[in-house]
Short mmCIF file of C-alpha atoms in Angstrom, two decimals:
data_model
loop_
_atom_site.label_atom_id
_atom_site.label_comp_id
_atom_site.label_asym_id
_atom_site.label_seq_id
_atom_site.Cartn_x
_atom_site.Cartn_y
_atom_site.Cartn_z
CA MET A 1 -34.32 -33.15 -3.42
CA PHE A 2 -32.52 -30.96 -5.92
CA TYR A 3 -29.18 -32.66 -5.63
CA ASP A 4 -30.73 -35.89 -6.86
CA TYR A 5 -30.77 -33.80 -10.08
CA PRO A 6 -34.39 -34.33 -11.13
CA ALA A 7 -33.76 -31.74 -13.87
CA VAL A 8 -31.63 -34.32 -15.69
CA GLU A 9 -34.25 -37.03 -15.44
CA ARG A 10 -37.33 -35.04 -16.47
CA PRO A 11 -38.10 -32.48 -19.18
CA TRP A 12 -36.61 -29.03 -18.62
CA GLN A 13 -40.02 -27.40 -19.08
CA ASN A 14 -41.39 -29.35 -16.11
CA TYR A 15 -38.53 -28.16 -13.97
CA VAL A 16 -39.17 -24.54 -14.92
CA ALA A 17 -42.82 -25.00 -14.00
CA GLU A 18 -41.77 -26.41 -10.65
CA GLN A 19 -39.53 -23.41 -10.14
CA GLN A 20 -42.51 -21.13 -10.69
CA TYR A 21 -44.41 -22.88 -7.93
CA GLY A 22 -41.91 -22.39 -5.14
CA PHE A 23 -39.13 -24.86 -5.74
CA GLY A 24 -36.28 -24.03 -3.37
CA GLU A 25 -38.45 -22.88 -0.45
CA LEU A 26 -37.94 -24.65 2.84
CA THR A 27 -40.81 -27.12 2.63
CA GLU A 28 -41.85 -29.30 5.55
CA GLU A 29 -39.92 -32.19 4.00
CA LYS A 30 -36.74 -30.09 3.74
CA GLY A 31 -37.27 -28.74 7.24
CA GLU A 32 -37.34 -32.34 8.48
CA ALA A 33 -34.20 -33.05 6.45
CA ALA A 34 -32.45 -30.09 8.08
CA GLN A 35 -33.48 -31.29 11.52
CA ALA A 36 -32.32 -34.81 10.70
CA PHE A 37 -28.98 -33.42 9.58
CA LEU A 38 -28.55 -31.46 12.84
CA THR A 39 -29.60 -34.51 14.87
CA ARG A 40 -27.00 -36.59 13.07
CA LEU A 41 -24.32 -34.01 13.82
CA GLN A 42 -25.30 -33.95 17.49
CA GLU A 43 -24.52 -37.65 17.73
CA ASP A 44 -20.87 -36.65 17.47
CA PRO A 45 -20.21 -33.82 20.00
CA SER A 46 -16.84 -33.00 18.39
CA LEU A 47 -18.40 -32.79 14.92
CA TYR A 48 -21.35 -30.77 16.19
CA GLY A 49 -18.93 -28.45 18.00
CA ARG A 50 -17.07 -27.77 14.74
CA PHE A 51 -20.41 -27.03 13.10
CA LEU A 52 -21.32 -24.56 15.85
CA ASN A 53 -17.94 -22.89 15.48
CA LEU A 54 -18.84 -21.94 11.93
CA PRO A 55 -20.23 -18.43 11.39
CA ALA A 56 -24.03 -18.32 11.05
CA ARG A 57 -23.67 -17.61 7.32
CA LEU A 58 -21.63 -20.75 6.69
CA GLN A 59 -23.97 -22.80 8.90
CA LYS A 60 -26.88 -21.69 6.73
CA GLU A 61 -25.02 -22.43 3.50
CA LEU A 62 -24.12 -25.87 4.77
CA VAL A 63 -27.72 -26.69 5.78
CA ASP A 64 -29.09 -25.20 2.53
CA PHE A 65 -26.71 -27.39 0.56
CA TYR A 66 -27.59 -30.51 2.55
CA THR A 67 -31.32 -29.95 2.14
CA GLY A 68 -31.08 -29.06 -1.56
CA GLN A 69 -31.95 -25.39 -1.11
CA LYS A 70 -28.73 -24.29 -2.75
CA GLY A 71 -25.71 -25.66 -4.47
CA VAL A 72 -22.30 -25.19 -2.97
CA LYS A 73 -20.02 -22.31 -3.90
CA ILE A 74 -17.35 -23.81 -6.13
CA THR A 75 -15.17 -20.75 -5.49
CA TYR A 76 -14.54 -22.05 -1.98
CA ASP A 77 -10.99 -23.38 -2.20
CA PRO A 78 -11.66 -26.92 -0.86
CA PHE A 79 -14.57 -27.51 -3.26
CA PHE A 80 -12.73 -25.95 -6.22
CA LYS A 81 -9.75 -28.22 -5.67
CA TYR A 82 -12.05 -31.21 -5.16
CA VAL A 83 -13.92 -30.63 -8.43
CA PHE A 84 -10.89 -29.63 -10.49
CA ASN A 85 -8.36 -32.02 -8.94
CA PRO A 86 -6.01 -32.37 -11.93
CA GLU A 87 -4.73 -35.73 -10.68
CA LEU A 88 -8.21 -37.28 -10.50
CA HIS A 89 -10.07 -35.29 -13.15
CA PRO A 90 -7.52 -33.58 -15.44
CA GLU A 91 -10.08 -33.32 -18.25
CA ARG A 92 -12.18 -30.84 -16.25
CA LEU A 93 -9.37 -28.34 -15.75
CA GLU A 94 -8.22 -28.99 -19.33
CA ARG A 95 -11.65 -28.03 -20.69
CA LEU A 96 -11.83 -24.90 -18.53
CA LEU A 97 -8.30 -23.83 -19.51
CA SER A 98 -8.97 -24.63 -23.18
CA GLY A 99 -11.89 -22.19 -23.12
CA LEU A 100 -9.86 -19.52 -21.35
CA LEU A 101 -6.67 -19.91 -23.41
CA LYS A 102 -8.65 -20.35 -26.67
CA GLU A 103 -6.65 -23.45 -27.59
CA LYS A 104 -6.88 -27.10 -26.71
CA VAL A 105 -4.58 -27.91 -23.79
CA LYS A 106 -3.44 -31.13 -22.18
CA ILE A 107 -2.17 -31.35 -18.60
CA ARG A 108 1.13 -33.19 -18.36
CA GLN A 109 1.58 -33.09 -14.60
CA VAL A 110 0.60 -31.31 -11.40
CA LEU A 111 3.35 -29.30 -9.74
CA PRO A 112 3.68 -28.70 -6.00
CA THR A 113 2.10 -25.44 -4.88
CA ASP A 114 5.10 -23.97 -3.09
CA SER A 115 4.83 -20.55 -1.47
CA ILE A 116 7.31 -17.70 -1.64
CA ARG A 117 7.68 -14.81 0.77
CA LEU A 118 7.26 -11.44 -0.89
CA ASP A 119 8.47 -9.40 2.05
CA GLU A 120 9.34 -9.85 5.68
CA SER A 121 6.16 -8.22 6.98
CA MET A 122 3.80 -11.12 6.14
CA SER A 123 2.18 -11.41 2.74
CA LEU A 124 2.63 -14.90 1.23
CA VAL A 125 1.95 -15.88 -2.35
CA VAL A 126 -0.18 -19.03 -2.06
CA MET A 127 -0.90 -20.78 -5.35
CA ASP A 128 -4.14 -22.71 -5.77
CA ILE A 129 -3.58 -25.15 -8.64
CA LEU A 130 -0.35 -25.24 -10.62
CA VAL A 131 -0.02 -27.53 -13.65
CA GLU A 132 2.39 -28.12 -16.49
CA LEU A 133 0.73 -28.41 -19.90
CA ALA A 134 1.77 -30.79 -22.65
CA SER A 135 3.28 -27.81 -24.48
CA GLY A 136 5.63 -27.28 -21.54
CA ALA A 137 3.81 -24.14 -20.43
CA LEU A 138 3.08 -23.62 -16.75
CA CYS A 139 -0.38 -22.49 -15.67
CA ASN A 140 -1.40 -21.25 -12.24
CA VAL A 141 -5.13 -21.00 -11.50
CA GLU A 142 -6.03 -18.96 -8.45
CA ILE A 143 -9.34 -17.89 -6.97
CA GLN A 144 -9.61 -14.65 -5.02
CA LYS A 145 -12.76 -14.31 -2.96
CA ALA A 146 -11.77 -10.94 -1.51
CA PRO A 147 -10.90 -7.96 -3.74
CA TYR A 148 -7.24 -7.71 -2.76
CA ALA A 149 -5.37 -4.49 -3.35
CA PHE A 150 -2.84 -4.28 -6.21
CA PRO A 151 -4.13 -7.28 -8.24
CA GLY A 152 -1.81 -6.46 -11.14
CA GLN A 153 1.29 -6.36 -8.97
CA ARG A 154 0.27 -9.61 -7.27
CA ALA A 155 -0.26 -11.39 -10.59
CA ALA A 156 3.12 -10.13 -11.81
CA CYS A 157 4.77 -11.64 -8.71
CA TYR A 158 2.99 -14.98 -9.27
CA SER A 159 4.00 -14.97 -12.93
CA SER A 160 7.61 -14.04 -12.14
CA GLU A 161 7.81 -16.90 -9.63
CA LEU A 162 6.60 -19.28 -12.34
CA VAL A 163 9.27 -18.04 -14.76
CA VAL A 164 12.00 -18.48 -12.12
CA ARG A 165 10.65 -21.93 -11.21
CA GLN A 166 10.64 -23.02 -14.86
CA TYR A 167 14.13 -21.57 -15.37
CA SER A 168 15.48 -23.55 -12.38
CA ARG A 169 13.80 -26.77 -13.52
CA GLU A 170 15.10 -26.47 -17.08
CA ARG A 171 18.64 -25.74 -15.93
CA GLN A 172 18.56 -28.83 -13.72
CA LYS A 173 17.18 -30.91 -16.59
CA ALA A 174 19.88 -29.64 -18.95
CA LYS A 175 22.56 -30.46 -16.39
CA ALA A 176 21.14 -33.94 -15.83
CA GLU A 177 21.05 -34.52 -19.60
CA GLY A 178 24.62 -33.30 -19.94
CA CYS A 179 23.74 -30.54 -22.39
CA THR A 180 24.05 -26.76 -22.39
CA PHE A 181 21.09 -24.82 -21.07
CA SER A 182 19.29 -22.63 -23.62
CA TYR A 183 16.58 -20.08 -22.92
CA GLN A 184 14.77 -21.63 -25.85
CA ARG A 185 13.80 -24.41 -23.44
CA LEU A 186 11.50 -22.00 -21.57
CA SER A 187 7.78 -22.04 -22.39
CA LYS A 188 4.95 -19.66 -21.66
CA VAL A 189 3.62 -19.17 -18.16
CA TYR A 190 -0.06 -18.40 -17.70
CA THR A 191 -1.47 -16.72 -14.59
CA VAL A 192 -5.24 -17.20 -14.34
CA VAL A 193 -6.92 -15.21 -11.58
CA ILE A 194 -10.61 -15.85 -10.93
CA LEU A 195 -12.19 -13.01 -8.96
CA GLU A 196 -15.39 -13.71 -7.06
CA LYS A 197 -15.70 -10.03 -6.14
CA SER A 198 -14.18 -7.43 -8.43
CA SER A 199 -12.16 -4.49 -7.20
CA GLY A 200 -12.65 -0.93 -8.43
CA ASP A 201 -10.14 -1.40 -11.26
CA PHE A 202 -12.34 -4.11 -12.81
CA CYS A 203 -15.66 -2.46 -11.93
CA ARG A 204 -14.74 0.42 -14.23
CA TYR A 205 -15.04 -2.07 -17.09
CA SER A 206 -18.43 -3.48 -16.11
CA ASP A 207 -19.22 -4.62 -19.67
CA HIS A 208 -16.22 -7.02 -19.76
CA TYR A 209 -15.71 -10.02 -17.51
CA ILE A 210 -12.59 -11.60 -19.07
CA HIS A 211 -9.38 -9.62 -19.42
CA ARG A 212 -6.43 -11.17 -21.28
CA ALA A 213 -2.96 -9.62 -21.39
CA SER A 214 0.44 -10.37 -22.86
CA GLN A 215 3.57 -8.27 -23.22
CA VAL A 216 3.90 -6.60 -26.63
CA PHE A 217 6.05 -3.88 -28.16
CA ASP A 218 4.63 -0.65 -29.58
CA THR A 219 6.79 -1.05 -32.71
CA GLY A 220 5.35 -4.43 -33.65
CA LEU A 221 8.55 -6.24 -32.67
CA SER A 222 7.68 -9.85 -31.89
CA LEU A 223 9.51 -11.48 -28.96
CA ASN A 224 8.30 -14.31 -26.78
CA LEU A 225 8.30 -12.68 -23.33
CA LEU A 226 6.68 -15.79 -21.82
CA GLN A 227 4.22 -14.18 -19.40
CA GLU A 228 0.49 -14.01 -20.09
CA TYR A 229 -2.38 -13.12 -17.76
CA ILE A 230 -6.12 -13.80 -17.63
CA PHE A 231 -8.44 -12.16 -15.11
CA ILE A 232 -12.05 -13.35 -14.82
CA SER A 233 -14.61 -11.27 -12.87
CA LEU A 234 -17.34 -13.72 -11.85
CA ASP A 235 -19.63 -11.09 -10.31
CA ILE A 236 -19.52 -9.00 -13.50
CA PHE A 237 -20.06 -12.16 -15.58
CA HIS A 238 -23.12 -13.07 -13.50
CA SER A 239 -24.57 -9.58 -13.98
CA ILE A 240 -24.17 -9.85 -17.78
CA VAL A 241 -24.78 -13.51 -18.67
CA HIS A 242 -27.98 -15.17 -17.44
CA GLU A 243 -28.03 -18.21 -19.71
CA ALA A 244 -25.04 -20.28 -20.77
CA LYS A 245 -24.91 -20.66 -24.55
CA GLU A 246 -21.24 -21.62 -24.84
CA GLU A 247 -19.21 -24.06 -22.81
CA LEU A 248 -16.97 -21.36 -21.34
CA GLU A 249 -20.08 -19.49 -20.14
CA ALA A 250 -21.27 -22.75 -18.57
CA TRP A 251 -17.96 -23.12 -16.73
CA LEU A 252 -18.12 -19.54 -15.43
CA MET A 253 -21.76 -19.99 -14.35
CA PHE A 254 -20.72 -23.25 -12.70
CA LEU A 255 -18.16 -21.26 -10.72
CA SER A 256 -20.29 -18.21 -10.00
CA SER A 257 -23.74 -19.51 -9.04
CA ASP A 258 -25.14 -21.87 -6.43
CA ASP A 259 -28.74 -21.14 -7.44
CA PRO A 260 -30.72 -24.33 -8.29
CA ALA A 261 -32.28 -22.62 -11.32
CA ASP A 262 -28.86 -21.81 -12.79
CA ILE A 263 -27.62 -25.31 -12.01
CA ALA A 264 -30.58 -26.82 -13.85
CA ARG A 265 -30.03 -24.50 -16.83
CA ILE A 266 -26.39 -25.56 -17.07
CA ILE A 267 -27.27 -29.26 -16.89
CA SER A 268 -30.02 -28.83 -19.47
CA ALA A 269 -27.68 -27.10 -21.96
CA PHE A 270 -24.55 -29.13 -21.10
CA PRO A 271 -25.54 -32.53 -19.59
CA GLU A 272 -21.91 -33.43 -18.87
CA PHE A 273 -21.98 -30.94 -15.98
CA ALA A 274 -24.40 -33.23 -14.11
CA GLU A 275 -21.42 -35.45 -13.29
CA TYR A 276 -19.60 -32.54 -11.62
CA TYR A 277 -22.64 -31.62 -9.55
CA ARG A 278 -23.20 -35.26 -8.58
CA ASP A 279 -19.63 -35.46 -7.30
CA ILE A 280 -20.33 -32.50 -5.05
CA ALA A 281 -23.72 -33.89 -4.04
CA GLU A 282 -21.95 -36.97 -2.68
CA PHE A 283 -20.94 -34.82 0.29
CA ARG A 284 -24.58 -34.90 1.39
CA LYS A 285 -24.02 -38.55 2.27
CA LYS A 286 -20.96 -37.69 4.37
CA PRO A 287 -21.85 -34.98 6.92
CA GLU A 288 -18.49 -35.43 8.62
CA GLU A 289 -16.57 -34.60 5.44
CA LEU A 290 -19.04 -31.83 4.65
CA VAL A 291 -18.43 -30.11 8.02
CA ASN A 292 -14.68 -30.61 7.59
CA MET A 293 -14.84 -29.00 4.14
CA PHE A 294 -16.72 -25.99 5.52
CA SER A 295 -14.19 -25.79 8.36
CA LYS A 296 -11.47 -25.55 5.70
CA VAL A 297 -13.57 -22.87 4.00
CA LEU A 298 -13.65 -20.94 7.28
CA ALA A 299 -9.87 -21.24 7.61
CA GLU A 300 -9.45 -19.92 4.06
CA LEU A 301 -11.89 -17.08 4.72
CA ASP A 302 -10.07 -16.22 7.95
CA ARG A 303 -6.75 -16.19 6.08
CA ASP A 304 -8.20 -14.03 3.32
CA GLU A 305 -9.79 -11.73 5.88
CA TYR A 306 -6.49 -11.47 7.76
CA VAL A 307 -4.50 -10.75 4.60
CA ASN A 308 -7.13 -8.27 3.46
CA MET A 309 -7.15 -6.63 6.89
CA MET A 310 -3.35 -6.37 6.85
CA GLU A 311 -3.49 -4.81 3.39
CA GLN A 312 -6.14 -2.36 4.52
CA LEU A 313 -4.00 -1.47 7.55
CA ARG A 314 -0.99 -0.99 5.30
CA GLU A 315 -3.06 1.13 2.95
CA GLU A 316 -4.42 3.16 5.87
CA THR A 317 -0.85 3.52 7.19
CA ARG A 318 0.31 4.68 3.76
CA ASN A 319 -2.61 7.10 3.55
CA PHE A 320 -1.89 8.33 7.08
CA ALA A 321 1.80 8.77 6.23
CA GLU A 322 0.83 10.69 3.09
CA GLN A 323 -1.54 12.83 5.17
CA VAL A 324 1.25 13.47 7.69
CA ARG A 325 3.61 14.41 4.87
CA GLY A 326 0.91 16.64 3.43
CA LEU A 327 0.34 18.29 6.81
CA GLN A 328 4.08 18.69 7.29
CA ALA A 329 4.31 20.31 3.86
CA GLN A 330 1.37 22.56 4.74
CA CYS A 331 3.00 23.39 8.09
CA LEU A 332 6.28 24.20 6.32
CA SER A 333 4.39 26.29 3.79
CA LEU A 334 2.51 28.09 6.56
CA THR A 335 5.78 28.64 8.45
CA LYS A 336 7.34 30.14 5.33
CA LYS A 337 4.22 32.21 4.79
CA ALA A 338 4.32 33.35 8.45
CA ARG A 339 7.97 34.32 8.04
CA SER A 340 7.12 36.15 4.84
CA LEU A 341 4.23 37.92 6.58
CA SER A 342 6.49 38.75 9.51
CA ASP A 343 9.10 40.18 7.14
CA SER A 344 6.36 42.02 5.31
CA ASN A 345 5.01 43.31 8.63
CA ARG A 346 8.46 44.55 9.65
CA SER A 347 8.81 46.20 6.28
CA LEU A 348 5.41 47.83 6.73
CA GLU A 349 6.36 48.95 10.24
CA ASP A 350 9.60 50.46 8.90
CA CYS A 351 7.63 52.11 6.14
CA ASN A 352 5.11 53.35 8.70
CA ARG A 353 7.86 54.77 10.90
CA SER A 354 9.38 56.43 7.85
CA LEU A 355 5.98 57.88 6.99
CA GLU A 356 5.52 59.01 10.58
CA ASP A 357 8.96 60.68 10.53
CA ARG A 358 8.14 62.28 7.23
CA ASN A 359 4.77 63.35 8.56
CA GLN A 360 6.46 64.84 11.64
CA SER A 361 8.91 66.64 9.40
CA LEU A 362 6.02 67.97 7.34
CA GLU A 363 4.20 69.00 10.49
CA ASP A 364 7.35 70.78 11.74
CA ARG A 365 7.75 72.45 8.38
CA ASN A 366 4.09 73.39 8.40
CA GLN A 367 4.48 74.81 11.88
CA SER A 368 7.51 76.78 10.70
CA LEU A 369 5.51 78.05 7.75
CA GLU A 370 2.64 78.94 10.03
CA ASP A 371 5.04 80.77 12.35
CA ARG A 372 6.57 82.58 9.37
CA ASN A 373 3.13 83.40 8.08
CA GLN A 374 2.17 84.75 11.48
CA SER A 375 5.34 86.84 11.51
CA LEU A 376 4.47 88.16 8.06
CA GLU A 377 0.93 88.88 9.18
CA ASP A 378 2.28 90.72 12.22
CA ARG A 379 4.68 92.64 10.02
CA ASN A 380 1.89 93.42 7.60
CA GLN A 381 -0.26 94.60 10.45
CA SER A 382 2.61 96.79 11.61
CA LEU A 383 2.97 98.17 8.11
CA GLU A 384 -0.74 98.76 7.91
CA ASP A 385 -0.62 100.57 11.27
CA ARG A 386 2.34 102.61 10.07
CA ASN A 387 0.58 103.41 6.83
CA GLN A 388 -2.49 104.45 8.76
CA SER A 389 -0.32 106.70 10.89
CA LEU A 390 1.24 108.17 7.77
CA GLU A 391 -2.17 108.75 6.26
CA ASP A 392 -3.33 110.46 9.45
CA ARG A 393 -0.19 112.61 9.45
CA ASN A 394 -0.68 113.40 5.81
CA ARG A 395 -4.22 114.51 6.44
CA SER A 396 -2.97 116.65 9.33
CA LEU A 397 -0.33 118.23 7.10
CA GLU A 398 -2.90 118.84 4.43
CA GLU A 399 -5.12 120.52 6.98
CA GLU A 400 -2.29 122.72 8.19
CA ASN A 401 -1.38 123.52 4.64
CA ARG A 402 -4.95 124.53 3.91
CA LYS A 403 -5.03 126.76 6.93
CA LEU A 404 -1.75 128.40 5.86
CA ARG A 405 -3.14 129.05 2.44
CA GLU A 406 -6.24 130.57 3.92
CA LEU A 407 -4.11 132.75 6.23
CA LEU A 408 -2.00 133.95 3.38
CA GLN A 409 -5.03 134.79 1.36
CA SER A 410 -6.50 136.75 4.18
CA ARG A 411 -3.33 138.83 4.57
CA SER A 412 -3.07 139.58 1.01
#
């Protein structure tokens, strides 16, 4: 089976050829191994019950690992701590940190992974592995399987807790030594966050998988502000790097892939990794411990899911509150607009009444003018009648005058 690591014991080219002819498929032999594994679990009803309590996905991963179909995901907290246990194998974490920090580091001691409460509502800062380096620096290595909200703020809280912890320890040491405490005693604190799934902030930089940060001044002023951060996006790394050429790439592939082909590539390029895989493969001989480890994985996943769910609920609550505030602002705006329209309407009504009054006044004036015009027309008609009467009288007088003239002429 794969976890006997045949790739180490035979030429790499032969392994690649085997890959091309279906290595990793559930052969009859591996099907029998899976059945034997389940039969062995059934011999212990309690153990088999814990196996059945695992989600179907974890059951499949467990069986695939046992039968050599897949490796195990090192990003699962129990396996990560098992492989990188700084008390048993400090050199492993030292080599990983040396690649990340770009300087050779030596672990002096492992510190207890205390938790601090960030707020009263729930969220706890749970540190994965916390070590003190030979330089005096503190380094926290944490794996996040779920893309938590506010990764920057979280890392800042972790880092601040490390600074406070170091400050308290150094003050106690100074007191015990009978000397005055000096801030010069404080060393750097490194916060290393390994992301299995990247959030949107990191996805926007899909061509970079390692992000390093330290606090600097825009003027070039150089002060040791202690806190440094490293974020590693394993999913982005896996989409960019397909073959490990450097040791750091091998470490990140070790963390990001459970594919037998990738495992064999790592071992071929860096044979020392075979030891790490063999340590994990030992679990195949201990089904009880293997189920217990996956039960711990489930507990971690449940915790992560719960924290993530709480964050999503908080975010939804914040969004809902913002929507309510937005609606209230819109309602207030609409109320003001309604008042303004009402005032405008009253103003228009007053203007309309004024126009109606003015129109009535104009109509009355028009009627008065019409009446006056009618009076003038009547008067004109009367004058015309009088003029006609005068004309008729004038014609009558002219006729009488003519007759008088004719009479006078006849007498003369």
